[in-house]
């Protein structure tokens, strides 16, 4: 099992319904193979996410895409004492969504961690996402993207504190895995907080 889970104990079979929203987390060039903070096999999330995006768009359901959008001197960068190599600097090619990621005209792009002195892993942090979902009367969110152990984790856990139903698209997330099985641990933690796993391929069907 590529996500480190022995079994999908909380796997749910889900179909799209009114009140659903898709949240694509940080699928950006710098997190893909060859990028500044490459996530192994990060590119493999693109195809299943494209399927979901097309299906949500067809159904008129809301789609959000977050992006890490750092200033050149962001506090998370090693040069500033942070844990990461410089990545996703606002306006650079590395911060762009990859050309292969198909985003419909209706997408809402959420830029995060834009302030030099603040880290923000969650797509809810400083983006207005909670207010937007509330205005849309969204009750369930489906989360995929990068990385399982950082921004996907933080986004899913934040959503649970807002009492949203949260599904992580297990076949459309990949982990940094700085320590072995960080991604698996993150998924188990999310599940312990009421997050469910589902399949992007099934959701898009
Ligand atoms: C992320 C590390 C640093 C992520 C962002 O999108 O998961 N990870 N910045
Ligand atoms: Zn970052």
Short mmCIF file of C-alpha atoms and ligand atoms in Angstrom, two decimals:
data_model
loop_
_atom_site.label_atom_id
_atom_site.label_comp_id
_atom_site.label_asym_id
_atom_site.label_seq_id
_atom_site.Cartn_x
_atom_site.Cartn_y
_atom_site.Cartn_z
CA UNK A 1 0.00 0.00 0.00
CA UNK A 2 1.65 3.20 -1.14
CA UNK A 3 0.13 5.37 1.57
CA UNK A 4 1.40 3.22 4.41
CA UNK A 5 -2.02 2.14 5.60
CA UNK A 6 -2.38 -1.60 6.10
CA UNK A 7 -6.05 -1.32 5.22
CA UNK A 8 -8.55 1.43 4.54
CA UNK A 9 -10.58 0.89 7.68
CA UNK A 10 -12.43 4.13 7.16
CA UNK A 11 -12.78 3.84 3.41
CA UNK A 12 -16.07 5.19 2.19
CA UNK A 13 -17.79 4.80 -1.13
CA UNK A 14 -18.84 8.29 -2.08
CA UNK A 15 -20.77 9.89 -4.86
CA UNK A 16 -21.00 13.56 -5.60
CA UNK A 17 -24.01 15.37 -4.15
CA UNK A 18 -25.24 18.91 -3.58
CA UNK A 19 -23.26 20.46 -0.74
CA UNK A 20 -20.00 18.90 -1.86
CA UNK A 21 -16.83 20.87 -2.62
CA UNK A 22 -13.46 19.82 -4.01
CA UNK A 23 -10.30 21.21 -2.39
CA UNK A 24 -7.07 20.65 -4.33
CA UNK A 25 -4.09 21.36 -2.10
CA UNK A 26 -0.79 22.74 -3.42
CA UNK A 27 -0.38 20.88 -6.69
CA UNK A 28 2.46 23.14 -7.82
CA UNK A 29 5.59 22.62 -9.88
CA UNK A 30 7.96 22.88 -6.91
CA UNK A 31 6.25 19.91 -5.21
CA UNK A 32 6.50 17.70 -8.30
CA UNK A 33 9.49 15.57 -9.36
CA UNK A 34 12.26 17.96 -10.45
CA UNK A 35 10.89 20.77 -8.27
CA UNK A 36 12.56 22.58 -5.36
CA UNK A 37 10.70 20.53 -2.74
CA UNK A 38 9.84 17.48 -4.78
CA UNK A 39 7.34 15.00 -3.37
CA UNK A 40 8.07 11.47 -4.63
CA UNK A 41 5.47 10.55 -7.26
CA UNK A 42 3.70 13.83 -6.62
CA UNK A 43 2.84 13.98 -10.30
CA UNK A 44 0.61 10.92 -9.87
CA UNK A 45 -2.09 13.00 -8.15
CA UNK A 46 -2.75 15.02 -11.29
CA UNK A 47 -4.69 12.49 -13.33
CA UNK A 48 -7.15 11.44 -10.59
CA UNK A 49 -7.62 15.09 -9.59
CA UNK A 50 -8.33 16.07 -13.19
CA UNK A 51 -11.09 13.46 -13.24
CA UNK A 52 -12.63 14.85 -10.06
CA UNK A 53 -12.34 18.42 -11.27
CA UNK A 54 -14.11 17.60 -14.52
CA UNK A 55 -16.89 15.79 -12.64
CA UNK A 56 -17.39 18.55 -10.06
CA UNK A 57 -17.38 21.16 -12.82
CA UNK A 58 -19.95 19.20 -14.82
CA UNK A 59 -22.17 19.04 -11.72
CA UNK A 60 -21.74 22.75 -10.98
CA UNK A 61 -20.05 21.98 -7.66
CA UNK A 62 -17.42 24.34 -6.23
CA UNK A 63 -13.71 23.70 -6.76
CA UNK A 64 -10.91 25.30 -4.77
CA UNK A 65 -7.19 25.09 -5.50
CA UNK A 66 -4.77 26.27 -2.82
CA UNK A 67 -1.23 27.30 -3.57
CA UNK A 68 1.80 27.88 -1.39
CA UNK A 69 2.68 31.47 -2.30
CA UNK A 70 5.74 32.53 -0.36
CA UNK A 71 7.77 35.74 -0.39
CA UNK A 72 11.46 35.18 -1.30
CA UNK A 73 12.46 35.51 2.37
CA UNK A 74 9.78 33.29 3.91
CA UNK A 75 10.48 32.07 7.46
CA UNK A 76 10.06 28.41 6.42
CA UNK A 77 13.15 28.57 4.21
CA UNK A 78 16.46 27.14 5.48
CA UNK A 79 18.26 30.41 4.78
CA UNK A 80 15.90 32.02 7.31
CA UNK A 81 16.23 29.19 9.84
CA UNK A 82 13.23 27.18 8.65
CA UNK A 83 12.97 23.49 7.75
CA UNK A 84 12.55 23.71 3.96
CA UNK A 85 14.53 24.62 0.89
CA UNK A 86 13.21 27.75 -0.81
CA UNK A 87 10.05 26.79 -2.72
CA UNK A 88 6.87 28.20 -4.22
CA UNK A 89 8.05 31.78 -4.34
CA UNK A 90 5.14 33.92 -5.51
CA UNK A 91 5.19 34.58 -9.23
CA UNK A 92 7.87 32.02 -10.11
CA UNK A 93 7.45 28.99 -12.36
CA UNK A 94 7.93 26.74 -9.32
CA UNK A 95 4.86 28.26 -7.70
CA UNK A 96 2.68 27.77 -10.77
CA UNK A 97 0.18 24.98 -11.14
CA UNK A 98 1.57 22.41 -13.58
CA UNK A 99 0.25 22.65 -17.11
CA UNK A 100 -1.13 19.10 -16.80
CA UNK A 101 -3.46 20.12 -13.96
CA UNK A 102 -6.72 21.07 -15.63
CA UNK A 103 -8.52 23.79 -13.70
CA UNK A 104 -11.93 25.00 -14.86
CA UNK A 105 -12.81 28.69 -15.19
CA UNK A 106 -14.93 28.37 -12.06
CA UNK A 107 -11.98 27.46 -9.81
CA UNK A 108 -11.26 29.60 -6.77
CA UNK A 109 -7.51 29.92 -6.19
CA UNK A 110 -6.45 30.34 -2.57
CA UNK A 111 -2.95 31.74 -1.92
CA UNK A 112 -1.49 30.92 1.47
CA UNK A 113 1.63 31.50 3.58
CA UNK A 114 2.08 34.80 1.77
CA UNK A 115 3.53 36.61 4.79
CA UNK A 116 7.25 36.45 5.50
CA UNK A 117 6.88 35.80 9.21
CA UNK A 118 4.09 33.20 9.20
CA UNK A 119 3.87 29.56 8.10
CA UNK A 120 0.45 28.37 6.93
CA UNK A 121 0.07 24.73 5.95
CA UNK A 122 -3.74 24.69 5.96
CA UNK A 123 -5.74 25.90 2.96
CA UNK A 124 -8.05 27.49 5.55
CA UNK A 125 -5.36 29.70 7.04
CA UNK A 126 -5.81 33.31 6.01
CA UNK A 127 -7.65 32.41 2.80
CA UNK A 128 -11.33 32.91 3.64
CA UNK A 129 -12.07 29.30 2.68
CA UNK A 130 -14.25 28.64 5.75
CA UNK A 131 -16.43 31.67 4.98
CA UNK A 132 -16.72 30.73 1.32
CA UNK A 133 -17.77 27.17 2.12
CA UNK A 134 -20.30 28.49 4.60
CA UNK A 135 -21.75 30.89 2.01
CA UNK A 136 -21.98 28.00 -0.48
CA UNK A 137 -23.65 25.81 2.17
CA UNK A 138 -20.99 23.19 1.55
CA UNK A 139 -21.14 20.35 4.06
CA UNK A 140 -18.68 17.84 2.68
CA UNK A 141 -15.24 18.53 1.29
CA UNK A 142 -13.06 16.19 -0.73
CA UNK A 143 -9.36 16.91 -0.31
CA UNK A 144 -6.50 15.82 -2.53
CA UNK A 145 -3.05 17.04 -3.49
CA UNK A 146 0.27 17.62 -1.76
CA UNK A 147 1.56 16.83 0.69
CA UNK A 148 -0.29 14.24 2.82
CA UNK A 149 1.86 14.88 5.90
CA UNK A 150 1.79 18.70 5.76
CA UNK A 151 -0.73 20.78 3.88
CA UNK A 152 -3.31 18.04 3.18
CA UNK A 153 -3.17 16.99 6.86
CA UNK A 154 -3.52 20.56 8.15
CA UNK A 155 -6.37 21.32 5.74
CA UNK A 156 -8.33 18.17 6.62
CA UNK A 157 -7.90 18.66 10.38
CA UNK A 158 -8.94 22.32 10.17
CA UNK A 159 -12.05 21.30 8.25
CA UNK A 160 -12.94 18.85 11.02
CA UNK A 161 -12.76 21.63 13.62
CA UNK A 162 -15.33 23.46 11.44
CA UNK A 163 -17.57 20.38 11.63
CA UNK A 164 -17.37 19.70 7.93
CA UNK A 165 -17.51 16.14 6.66
CA UNK A 166 -14.06 15.50 5.26
CA UNK A 167 -12.93 12.93 2.74
CA UNK A 168 -9.30 12.55 1.74
CA UNK A 169 -8.80 11.23 -1.79
CA UNK A 170 -6.40 8.42 -0.89
CA UNK A 171 -5.36 7.83 -4.49
CA UNK A 172 -4.76 11.54 -5.12
CA UNK A 173 -2.39 12.45 -2.27
CA UNK A 174 1.35 11.84 -1.80
CA UNK A 175 3.60 12.46 1.21
CA UNK A 176 6.95 14.17 1.75
CA UNK A 177 7.86 11.28 4.12
CA UNK A 178 10.89 13.02 5.64
CA UNK A 179 10.67 10.26 8.23
CA UNK A 180 9.51 6.86 7.06
CA UNK A 181 5.71 6.56 7.02
CA UNK A 182 4.94 10.19 7.95
CA UNK A 183 2.21 9.99 5.32
CA UNK A 184 0.69 6.85 6.84
CA UNK A 185 0.83 8.38 10.31
CA UNK A 186 -0.84 11.56 9.04
CA UNK A 187 -3.66 9.54 7.45
CA UNK A 188 -4.21 7.56 10.65
CA UNK A 189 -4.27 10.79 12.68
CA UNK A 190 -6.81 12.29 10.28
CA UNK A 191 -8.97 9.16 10.51
CA UNK A 192 -8.83 9.35 14.32
CA UNK A 193 -10.28 12.86 14.00
CA UNK A 194 -13.20 11.73 11.84
CA UNK A 195 -11.72 12.15 8.38
CA UNK A 196 -12.69 9.42 5.93
CA UNK A 197 -10.77 8.12 2.97
CA UNK A 198 -12.26 7.64 -0.44
CA UNK A 199 -11.10 7.05 -3.99
CA UNK A 200 -10.84 9.89 -6.50
CA UNK A 201 -11.45 7.42 -9.29
CA UNK A 202 -14.73 6.36 -7.67
CA UNK A 203 -15.76 9.89 -6.79
CA UNK A 204 -15.30 10.98 -10.39
CA UNK A 205 -17.17 8.00 -11.83
C1 LIG B 1 4.02 22.10 2.03
C2 LIG B 1 6.06 21.93 3.04
C3 LIG B 1 6.26 23.29 2.91
C4 LIG B 1 2.79 21.41 1.52
C5 LIG B 1 4.19 23.46 1.90
O1 LIG B 1 2.14 21.96 0.60
O2 LIG B 1 2.46 20.31 2.02
N1 LIG B 1 4.96 21.35 2.60
N2 LIG B 1 5.33 24.04 2.35
ZN1 LIG B 2 5.72 26.12 1.84
#
